[in-house]
Structure formats: structure tokens, C-alpha cells
CSV table of C-alpha atoms in Angstrom, one decimal:
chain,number,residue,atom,x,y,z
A,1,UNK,CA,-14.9,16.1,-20.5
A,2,UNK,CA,-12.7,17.1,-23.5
A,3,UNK,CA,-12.1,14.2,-25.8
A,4,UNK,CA,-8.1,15.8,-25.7
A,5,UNK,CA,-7.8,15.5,-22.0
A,6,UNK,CA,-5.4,12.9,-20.7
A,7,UNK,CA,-7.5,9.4,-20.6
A,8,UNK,CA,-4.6,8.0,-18.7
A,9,UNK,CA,-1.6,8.5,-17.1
A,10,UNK,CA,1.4,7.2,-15.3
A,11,UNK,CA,0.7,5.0,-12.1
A,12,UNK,CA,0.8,7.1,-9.2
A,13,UNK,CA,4.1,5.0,-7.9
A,14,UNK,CA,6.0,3.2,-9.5
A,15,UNK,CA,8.3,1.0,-7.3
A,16,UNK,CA,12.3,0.6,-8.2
A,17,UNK,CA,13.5,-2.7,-9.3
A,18,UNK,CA,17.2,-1.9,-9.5
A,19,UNK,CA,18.0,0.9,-7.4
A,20,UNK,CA,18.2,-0.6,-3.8
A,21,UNK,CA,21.0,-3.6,-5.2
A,22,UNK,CA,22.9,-1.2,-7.4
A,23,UNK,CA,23.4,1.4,-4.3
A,24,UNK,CA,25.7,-1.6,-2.7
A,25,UNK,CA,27.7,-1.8,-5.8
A,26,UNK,CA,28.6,1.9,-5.5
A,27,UNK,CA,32.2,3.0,-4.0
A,28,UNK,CA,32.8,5.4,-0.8
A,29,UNK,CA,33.0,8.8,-2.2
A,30,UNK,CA,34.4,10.2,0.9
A,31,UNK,CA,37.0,12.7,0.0
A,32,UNK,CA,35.1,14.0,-3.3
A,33,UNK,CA,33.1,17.1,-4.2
A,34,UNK,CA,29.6,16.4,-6.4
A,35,UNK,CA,27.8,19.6,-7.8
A,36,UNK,CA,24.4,18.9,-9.0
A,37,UNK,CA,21.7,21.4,-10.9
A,38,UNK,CA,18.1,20.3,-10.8
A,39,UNK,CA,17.9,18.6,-7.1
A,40,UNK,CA,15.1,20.0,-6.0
A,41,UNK,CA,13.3,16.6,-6.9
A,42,UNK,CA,13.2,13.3,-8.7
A,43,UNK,CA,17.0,12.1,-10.2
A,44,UNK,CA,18.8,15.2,-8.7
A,45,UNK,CA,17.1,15.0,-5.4
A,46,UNK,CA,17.9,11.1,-5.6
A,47,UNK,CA,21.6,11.6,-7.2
A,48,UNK,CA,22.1,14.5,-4.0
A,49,UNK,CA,21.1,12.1,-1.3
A,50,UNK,CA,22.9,8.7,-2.7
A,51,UNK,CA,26.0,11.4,-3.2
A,52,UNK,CA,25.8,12.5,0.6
A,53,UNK,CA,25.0,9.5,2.2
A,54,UNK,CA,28.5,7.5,0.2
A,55,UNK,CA,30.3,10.7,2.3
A,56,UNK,CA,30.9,12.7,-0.9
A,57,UNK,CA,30.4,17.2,0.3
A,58,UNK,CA,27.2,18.3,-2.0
A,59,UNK,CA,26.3,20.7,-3.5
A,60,UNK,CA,22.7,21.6,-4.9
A,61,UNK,CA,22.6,24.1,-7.5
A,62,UNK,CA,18.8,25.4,-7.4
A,63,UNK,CA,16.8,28.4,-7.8
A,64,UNK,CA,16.1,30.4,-4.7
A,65,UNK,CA,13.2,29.2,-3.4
A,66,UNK,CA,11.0,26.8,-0.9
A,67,UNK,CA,11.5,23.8,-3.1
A,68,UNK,CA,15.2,24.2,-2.7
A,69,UNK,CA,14.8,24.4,1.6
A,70,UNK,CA,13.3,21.1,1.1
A,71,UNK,CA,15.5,19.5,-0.9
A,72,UNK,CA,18.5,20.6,1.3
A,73,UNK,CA,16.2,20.0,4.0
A,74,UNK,CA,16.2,16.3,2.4
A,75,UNK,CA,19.1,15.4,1.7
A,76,UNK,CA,20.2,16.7,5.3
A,77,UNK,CA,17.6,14.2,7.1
A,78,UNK,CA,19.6,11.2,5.2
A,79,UNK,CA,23.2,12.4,6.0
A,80,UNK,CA,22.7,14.6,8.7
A,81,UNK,CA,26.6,14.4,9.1
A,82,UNK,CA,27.6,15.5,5.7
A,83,UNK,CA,28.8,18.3,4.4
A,84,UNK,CA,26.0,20.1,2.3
A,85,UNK,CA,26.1,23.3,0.4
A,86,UNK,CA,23.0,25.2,-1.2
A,87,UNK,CA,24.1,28.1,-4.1
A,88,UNK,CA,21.5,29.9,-5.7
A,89,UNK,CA,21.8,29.0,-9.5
A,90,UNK,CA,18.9,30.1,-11.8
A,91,UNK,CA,19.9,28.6,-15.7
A,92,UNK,CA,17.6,30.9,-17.4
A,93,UNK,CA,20.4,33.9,-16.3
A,94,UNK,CA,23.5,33.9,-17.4
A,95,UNK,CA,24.3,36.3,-14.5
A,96,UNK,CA,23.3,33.8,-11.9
A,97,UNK,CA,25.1,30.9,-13.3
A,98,UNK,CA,28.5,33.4,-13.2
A,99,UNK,CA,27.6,33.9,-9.6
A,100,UNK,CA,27.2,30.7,-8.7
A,101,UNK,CA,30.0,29.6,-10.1
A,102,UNK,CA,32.1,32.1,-8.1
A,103,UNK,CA,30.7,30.9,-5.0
A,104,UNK,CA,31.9,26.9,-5.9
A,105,UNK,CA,35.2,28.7,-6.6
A,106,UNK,CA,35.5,30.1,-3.7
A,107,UNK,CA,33.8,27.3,-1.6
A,108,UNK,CA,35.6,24.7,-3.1
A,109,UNK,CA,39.5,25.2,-2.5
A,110,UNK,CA,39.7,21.2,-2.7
A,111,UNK,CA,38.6,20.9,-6.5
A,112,UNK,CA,35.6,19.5,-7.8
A,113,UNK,CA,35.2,16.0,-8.5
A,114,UNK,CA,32.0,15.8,-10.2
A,115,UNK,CA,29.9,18.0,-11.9
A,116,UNK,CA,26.6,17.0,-12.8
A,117,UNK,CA,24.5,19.0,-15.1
A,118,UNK,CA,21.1,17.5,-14.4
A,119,UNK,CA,18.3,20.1,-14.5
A,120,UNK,CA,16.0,20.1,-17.5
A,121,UNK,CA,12.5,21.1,-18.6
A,122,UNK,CA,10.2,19.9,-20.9
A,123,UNK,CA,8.2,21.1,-23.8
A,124,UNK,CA,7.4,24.3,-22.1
A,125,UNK,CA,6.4,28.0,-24.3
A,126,UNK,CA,8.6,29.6,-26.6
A,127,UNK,CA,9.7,32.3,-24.5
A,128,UNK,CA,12.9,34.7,-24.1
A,129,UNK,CA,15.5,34.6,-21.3
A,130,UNK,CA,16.7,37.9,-20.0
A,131,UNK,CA,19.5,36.9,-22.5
A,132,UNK,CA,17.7,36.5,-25.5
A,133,UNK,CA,17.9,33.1,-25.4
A,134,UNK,CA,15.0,30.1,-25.6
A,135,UNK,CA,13.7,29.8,-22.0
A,136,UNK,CA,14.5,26.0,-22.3
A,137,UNK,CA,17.7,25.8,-24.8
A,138,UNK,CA,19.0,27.8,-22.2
A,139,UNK,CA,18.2,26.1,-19.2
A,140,UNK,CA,19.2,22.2,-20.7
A,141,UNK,CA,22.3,22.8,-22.5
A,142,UNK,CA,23.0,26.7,-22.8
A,143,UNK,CA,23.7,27.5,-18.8
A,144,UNK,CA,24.9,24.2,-18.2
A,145,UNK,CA,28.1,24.4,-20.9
A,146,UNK,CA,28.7,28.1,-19.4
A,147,UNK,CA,28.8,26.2,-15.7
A,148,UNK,CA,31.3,23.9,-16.9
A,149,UNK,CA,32.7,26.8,-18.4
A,150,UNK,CA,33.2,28.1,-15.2
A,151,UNK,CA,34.3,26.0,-12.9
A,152,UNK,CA,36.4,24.0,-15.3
A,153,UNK,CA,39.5,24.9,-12.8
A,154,UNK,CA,37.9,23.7,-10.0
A,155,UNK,CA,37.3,20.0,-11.9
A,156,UNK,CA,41.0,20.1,-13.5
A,157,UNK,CA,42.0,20.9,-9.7
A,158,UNK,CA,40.4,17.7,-8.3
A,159,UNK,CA,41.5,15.7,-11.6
A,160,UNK,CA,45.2,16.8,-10.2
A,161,UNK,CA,45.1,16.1,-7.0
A,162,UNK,CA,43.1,12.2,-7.3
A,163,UNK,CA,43.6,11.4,-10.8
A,164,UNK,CA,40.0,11.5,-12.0
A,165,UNK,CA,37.4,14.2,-12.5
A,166,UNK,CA,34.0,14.1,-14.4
A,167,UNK,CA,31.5,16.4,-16.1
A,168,UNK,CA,28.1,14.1,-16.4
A,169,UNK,CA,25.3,15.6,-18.7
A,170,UNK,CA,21.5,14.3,-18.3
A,171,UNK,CA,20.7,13.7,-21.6
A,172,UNK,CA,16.9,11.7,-22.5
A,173,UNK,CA,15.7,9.7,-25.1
A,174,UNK,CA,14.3,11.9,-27.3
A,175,UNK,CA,17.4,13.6,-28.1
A,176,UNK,CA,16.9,10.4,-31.4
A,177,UNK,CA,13.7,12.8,-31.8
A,178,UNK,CA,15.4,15.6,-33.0
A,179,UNK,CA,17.0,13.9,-36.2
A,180,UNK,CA,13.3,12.4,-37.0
A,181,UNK,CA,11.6,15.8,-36.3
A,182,UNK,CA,14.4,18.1,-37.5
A,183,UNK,CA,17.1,16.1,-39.3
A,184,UNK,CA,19.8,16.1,-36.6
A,185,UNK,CA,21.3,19.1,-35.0
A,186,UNK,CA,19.5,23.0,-36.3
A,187,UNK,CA,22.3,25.6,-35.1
A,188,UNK,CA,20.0,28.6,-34.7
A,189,UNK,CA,18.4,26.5,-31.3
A,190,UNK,CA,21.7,27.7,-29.4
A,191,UNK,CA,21.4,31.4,-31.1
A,192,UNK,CA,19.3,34.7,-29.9
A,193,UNK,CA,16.4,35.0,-32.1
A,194,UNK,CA,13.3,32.2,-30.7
A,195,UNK,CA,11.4,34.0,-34.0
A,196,UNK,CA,12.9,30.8,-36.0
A,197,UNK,CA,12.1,28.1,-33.5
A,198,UNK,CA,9.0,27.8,-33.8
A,199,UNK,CA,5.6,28.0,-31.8
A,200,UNK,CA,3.7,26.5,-29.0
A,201,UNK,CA,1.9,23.8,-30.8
A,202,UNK,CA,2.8,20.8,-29.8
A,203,UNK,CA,5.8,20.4,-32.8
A,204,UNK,CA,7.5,23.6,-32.4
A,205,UNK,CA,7.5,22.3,-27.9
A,206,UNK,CA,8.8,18.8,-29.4
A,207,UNK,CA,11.5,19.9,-31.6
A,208,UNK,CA,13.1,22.3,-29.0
A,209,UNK,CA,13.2,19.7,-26.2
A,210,UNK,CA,14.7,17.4,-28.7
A,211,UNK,CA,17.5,19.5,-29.6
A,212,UNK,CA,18.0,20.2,-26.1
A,213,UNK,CA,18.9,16.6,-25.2
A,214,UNK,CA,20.6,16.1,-28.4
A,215,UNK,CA,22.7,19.1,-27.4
A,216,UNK,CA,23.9,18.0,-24.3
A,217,UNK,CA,25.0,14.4,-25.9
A,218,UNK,CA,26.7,16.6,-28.4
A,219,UNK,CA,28.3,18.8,-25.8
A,220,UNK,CA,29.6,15.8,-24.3
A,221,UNK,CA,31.1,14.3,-27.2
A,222,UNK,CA,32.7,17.7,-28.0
A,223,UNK,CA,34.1,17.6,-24.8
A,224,UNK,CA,36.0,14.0,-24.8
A,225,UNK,CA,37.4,14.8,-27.6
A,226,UNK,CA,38.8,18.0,-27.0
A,227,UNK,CA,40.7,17.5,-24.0
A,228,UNK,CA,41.2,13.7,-22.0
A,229,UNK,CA,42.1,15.7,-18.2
A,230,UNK,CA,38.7,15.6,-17.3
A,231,UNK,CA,36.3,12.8,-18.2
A,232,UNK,CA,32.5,14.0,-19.7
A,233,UNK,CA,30.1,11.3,-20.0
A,234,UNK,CA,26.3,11.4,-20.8
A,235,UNK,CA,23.4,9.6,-19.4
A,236,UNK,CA,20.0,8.9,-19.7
A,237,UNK,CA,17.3,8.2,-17.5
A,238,UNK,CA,14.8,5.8,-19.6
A,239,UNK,CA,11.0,6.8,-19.5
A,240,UNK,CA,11.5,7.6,-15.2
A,241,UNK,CA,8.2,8.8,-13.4
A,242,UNK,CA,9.5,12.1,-12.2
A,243,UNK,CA,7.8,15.9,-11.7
A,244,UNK,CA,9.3,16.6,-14.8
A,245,UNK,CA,6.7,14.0,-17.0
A,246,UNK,CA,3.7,14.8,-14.5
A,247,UNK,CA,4.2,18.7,-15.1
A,248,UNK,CA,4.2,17.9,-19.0
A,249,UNK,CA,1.6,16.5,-18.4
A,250,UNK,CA,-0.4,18.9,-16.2
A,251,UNK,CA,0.6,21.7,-18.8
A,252,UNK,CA,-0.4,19.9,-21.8
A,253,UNK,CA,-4.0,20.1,-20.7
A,254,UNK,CA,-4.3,23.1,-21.5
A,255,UNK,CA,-3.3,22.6,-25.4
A,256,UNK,CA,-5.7,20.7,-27.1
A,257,UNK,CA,-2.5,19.0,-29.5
A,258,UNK,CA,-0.1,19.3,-27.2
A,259,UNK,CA,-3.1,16.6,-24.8
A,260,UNK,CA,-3.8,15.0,-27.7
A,261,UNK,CA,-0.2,14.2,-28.7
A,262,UNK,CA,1.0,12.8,-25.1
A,263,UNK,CA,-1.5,11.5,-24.5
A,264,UNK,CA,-0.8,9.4,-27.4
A,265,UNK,CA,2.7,9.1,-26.2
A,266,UNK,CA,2.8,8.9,-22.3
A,267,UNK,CA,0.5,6.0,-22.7
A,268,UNK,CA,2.4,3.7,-24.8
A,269,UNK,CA,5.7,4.2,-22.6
A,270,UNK,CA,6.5,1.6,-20.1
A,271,UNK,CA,7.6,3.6,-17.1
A,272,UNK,CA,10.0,3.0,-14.2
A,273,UNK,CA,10.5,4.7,-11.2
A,274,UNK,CA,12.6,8.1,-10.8
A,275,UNK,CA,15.1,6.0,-8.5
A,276,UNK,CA,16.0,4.0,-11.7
A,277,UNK,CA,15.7,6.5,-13.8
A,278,UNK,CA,18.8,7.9,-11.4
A,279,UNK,CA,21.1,4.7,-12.0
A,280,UNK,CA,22.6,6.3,-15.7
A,281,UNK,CA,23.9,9.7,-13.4
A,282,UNK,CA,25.5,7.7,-10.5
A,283,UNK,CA,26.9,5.4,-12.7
A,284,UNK,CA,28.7,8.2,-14.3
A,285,UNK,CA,29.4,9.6,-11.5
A,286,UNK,CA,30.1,7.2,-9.0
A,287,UNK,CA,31.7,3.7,-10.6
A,288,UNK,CA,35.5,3.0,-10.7
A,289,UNK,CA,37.0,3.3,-14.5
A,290,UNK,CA,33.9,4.7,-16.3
A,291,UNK,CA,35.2,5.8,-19.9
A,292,UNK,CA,34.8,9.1,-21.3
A,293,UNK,CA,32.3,9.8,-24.4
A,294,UNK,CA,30.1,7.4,-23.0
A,295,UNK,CA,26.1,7.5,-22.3
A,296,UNK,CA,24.6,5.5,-19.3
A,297,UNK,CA,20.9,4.4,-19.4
A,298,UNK,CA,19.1,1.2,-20.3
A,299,UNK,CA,20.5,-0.4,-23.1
A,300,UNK,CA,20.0,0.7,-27.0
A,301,UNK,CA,17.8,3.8,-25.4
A,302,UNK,CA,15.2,1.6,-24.3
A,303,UNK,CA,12.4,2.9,-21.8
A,304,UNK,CA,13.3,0.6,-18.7
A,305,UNK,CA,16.4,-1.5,-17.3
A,306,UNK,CA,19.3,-1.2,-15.6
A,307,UNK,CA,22.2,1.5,-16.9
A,308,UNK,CA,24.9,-0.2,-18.7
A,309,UNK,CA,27.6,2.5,-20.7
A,310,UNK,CA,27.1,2.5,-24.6
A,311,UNK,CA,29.5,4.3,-26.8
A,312,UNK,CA,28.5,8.1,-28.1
A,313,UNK,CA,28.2,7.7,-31.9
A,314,UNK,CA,31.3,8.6,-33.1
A,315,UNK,CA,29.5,9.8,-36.5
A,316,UNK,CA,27.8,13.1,-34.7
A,317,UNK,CA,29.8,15.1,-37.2
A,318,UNK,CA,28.1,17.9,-36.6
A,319,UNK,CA,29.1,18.3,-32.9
A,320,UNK,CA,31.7,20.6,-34.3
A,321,UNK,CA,29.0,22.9,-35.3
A,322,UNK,CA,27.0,23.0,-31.9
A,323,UNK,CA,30.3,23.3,-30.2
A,324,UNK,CA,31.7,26.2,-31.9
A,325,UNK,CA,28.2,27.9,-31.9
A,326,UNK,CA,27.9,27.4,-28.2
A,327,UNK,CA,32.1,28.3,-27.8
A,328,UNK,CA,31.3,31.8,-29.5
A,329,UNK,CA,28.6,32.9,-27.4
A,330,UNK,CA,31.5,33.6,-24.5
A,331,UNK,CA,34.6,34.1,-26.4
């Protein structure tokens, strides 16, 4: 066996601690439209079905495929008296996201309460988007400010007619890996040239998912401040056991450095389970008063815990960057 090969992983199953008390604590969202990308499993799938069952109408923003049957399929068999929408959304186009969001528009004449931009992937090739874009820069942060973009109508719409609407970003962790590995915030991850953003080694994956995450605490932050109608608010999900870690996983195998390295990692995390890891996203979706420019996870970005709100750091100066980078993509 290769001496770089995983020598152990995550527990199969990992059990929730939190999740089953904190569900009581939530209010009726009868009356309220959630969106949610990335709900084809783990916190999106978890997020969709907690959403549905409080009464809220749903909709799952996935790529077409048999995954996305399930999940609707899933979230159906838990409120099989909701109301439950499925749009095509694939955040590596540009095109699609457009097209989705028309659909909400037109699907949607209530408003939108909640947008939640959840999808994410992880340390995956350096590879070009129909766009021009980095595959992954696009699908965490890029796709998700052009939704939000959007369908910003639809969310000042709800925020009119019941006084509170809410754009949620899934943030991680590592977004305090990109100022050790990088030195903060690098503008040419949200430009279209992945020449400068390095390779497939196991440092060029790590420094792109970290900017990522950092991105969309940044986009959040940008957000709050620039406007107070509708509320943005970031989360965080710990060290959850989702698909997302056991792909990373799967696909590191077959990089020696990038096995070696989480192996490394993954091992020295203390885990907890993806219902949890969902706590910081219905939190910021869900509770009564949440503040703006706010990240929910376990405290002080620890791995495990129950999601408590902690201010964004209000020293992020260079948000203005990333958000006038990102801006002028569209203008």
C-alpha cells in the first residue's frame, strides 16, 4: 500500500449532539420563501428539509441531474405537504445562474425571504469555466454574488412586505487559511486568467479553497455595509462529516501530496456530524433578530459545538477590493 494513502479517516457516522434540541428552538417559517444552492446532500439537503418541514416554500438550486431527483425526492418524503420547487442552477455558468434566477423571478411573485448560498467544493484541479473563470472561485463565491445579484428584487420584495429579509453565505474555517497561506485576500482569484493561481499540488488546491471562503465572508461584510434593507450574514459549519470532506478525500488519493497533506490534516480534526455542521445556516436563516455582518458556527472558529453569532472583523479592509473586483465583472 502507498505509504501516502489515507491511514485513517473520518468515522463512518458521526451522530449529532445538538441538532435534534436546537430544531425546537426554531420559529414557524410558514409564510417565507428559502432558496438554497448545494442541497443535493449534507447541510443543504439538511437546511432544505428543516426549511420545509417549519412550513417555509423551498427551493433547491442544483445542477440537473439524479442527485437533484433525490434530494427533491427527500425533502418531499419529510413535508410531503409543502410547497417545493427544483430550478436547474449549474455555478460554474454564468448563463445558468441568469436562468435560474429568472425562473425564481418569475416563480416567486411573493418575494424571497432567504437566500442561502450554500454550495461549495473543495480543493479540486485548476480548471476553466466556460467563463474563463477558476472552476471553484466560481462555483463558492463568483456565481453565488451574481445570484444575489439577481434576485436582489425578489429579497428587497419580501424585506417590504414582512420587515426582514436575508442573504446567508456558507463560509468554512479555512477561510483564516488564506491569510497564513497567502497573506489575506489575492484579487486576481475573482479575475479570468487561472495561469496565476497556481497548480494542482496540494498548495496551489489549498490556497484557492481558502480564498474562496474568505471571499464569501468578505462578500458578506461588503454587503452589510453597503445597504441595511436586507440583512447578509455568514456561517460556518465547524469540521462537519459531509460528501464534501469524503470526496476530498477520495480525490486526494490520487495525489501523492495532496494524501500526504490531509491525511495529516483530516486526522487531527475532531469531527461532528453534517446535521450540526447545519446549525450556523439555520441560525442565520431561521432565528428571530439575527444581526447583520455576523458569522454563525462554533465559537472562535472552533471544529465542534453549537453555533453562537460572532461579529465579522470589522478590520477586513480589503473587502473593498474583492467587492469592487467582483462588482466590475457585471457592470
Amino acid at each position: 500500500a502507498s505509504p501516502f494513502r489515507m491511514s485513517a479517516a473520518p468515522p463512518m457516522e458521526i451522530l449529532p449532539v445538538y441538532f435534534d434540541d436546537f430544531v425546537t428552538t426554531l420559529p414557524s417559517m410558514e409564510g417565507k420563501t428559502v432558496a438554497v444552492t448545494g442541497s443535493t446532500s449534507g447541510t443543504g439537503l439538511i437546511f432544505a428539509q428543516t426549511c420545509a418541514k417549519l412550513g417555509a416554500k423551498v427551493i433547491l438550486l442544483n445542477r440537473t441531474s439524479p442527485r437533484a431527483q433525490a434530494a427533491f425526492d427527500a425533502v418531499k418524503a419529510v413535508a410531503p405537504d409543502g410547497k417545493l420547487m427544483s430550478i436547474p442552477c449549474d455555478l460554474q455558468s454564468f448563463k445558468s445562474v441568469r436562468s435560474a434566477a429568472a425562473v425564481m423571478i418569475a416563480s416567486c411573485p411573493e418575494g424571497l425571504d432567504v437566500l442561502c448560498n450554500n454550495a461549495g467544493i473543495m480543493t479540486t484541479p485548476n480548471l476553466e469555466t466556460e467563463d474563463g473563470f477558476n472552476s471553484e472561485i466560481q462555483a463558492n463565491h463568483l456565481s453565488h454574488f451574481l445570484l444575489t445579484a439577481e434576485v436582489w428584487p425578489l429579497l428587497e420584495k419580501a424585506a417590504d412586505a414582512r420587515g426582514d429579509a436575508r442573504v446567508v453565505n456558507h463560509s468554512s474555517i479555512a477561510r483564516n487559511m488564506a491569510f497564513l497561506l497567502s497573506g489575506g485576500f489575492a484579487a486576481k482569484y475573482v479575475q479570468p486568467d487561472i495561469s496565476r493561481l497556481g497548480g494542482n499540488d496540494t498548495l496551489g488546491r489549498m490556497r484557492r479553497y481558502a480564498q474562496t471562503k474568505l471571499a464569501n465572508t468578505l462578500f458578506t461584510h461588503a454587503l452589510a455595509t453597503k445597504q441595511s434593507k436586507v440583512k447578509a450574514i455568514a456561517a460556518h459549519p465547524g469540521v462537519a462529516k459531509t460528501a464534501l470532506v469524503d470526496n476530498t478525500i477520495k480525490a486526494s488519493e490520487s495525489t501523492m501530496d495532496s494524501a500526504w497533506l490531509l491525511n495529516k490534516a483530516f486526522t487531527k480534526f475532531e469531527f461532528q456530524s453534517q446535521e450540526d455542521g447545519t446549525l450556523g445556516i439555520l441560525s442565520a436563516a431561521c432565528l428571530p433578530n439575527v444581526d447583520p455582518d455576523t458569522l454563525w458556527g462554533p465559537a472562535k472558529s472552533a471544529q465542534t459545538g453549537p453555533a453562537v453569532a460572532e461579529p465579522i472583523p470589522g478590520d477586513y479592509w480589503f473587502q473593498s477590493r474583492l467587492a469592487s473586483q467582483t462588482e466590475t465583472l457585471w457592470a
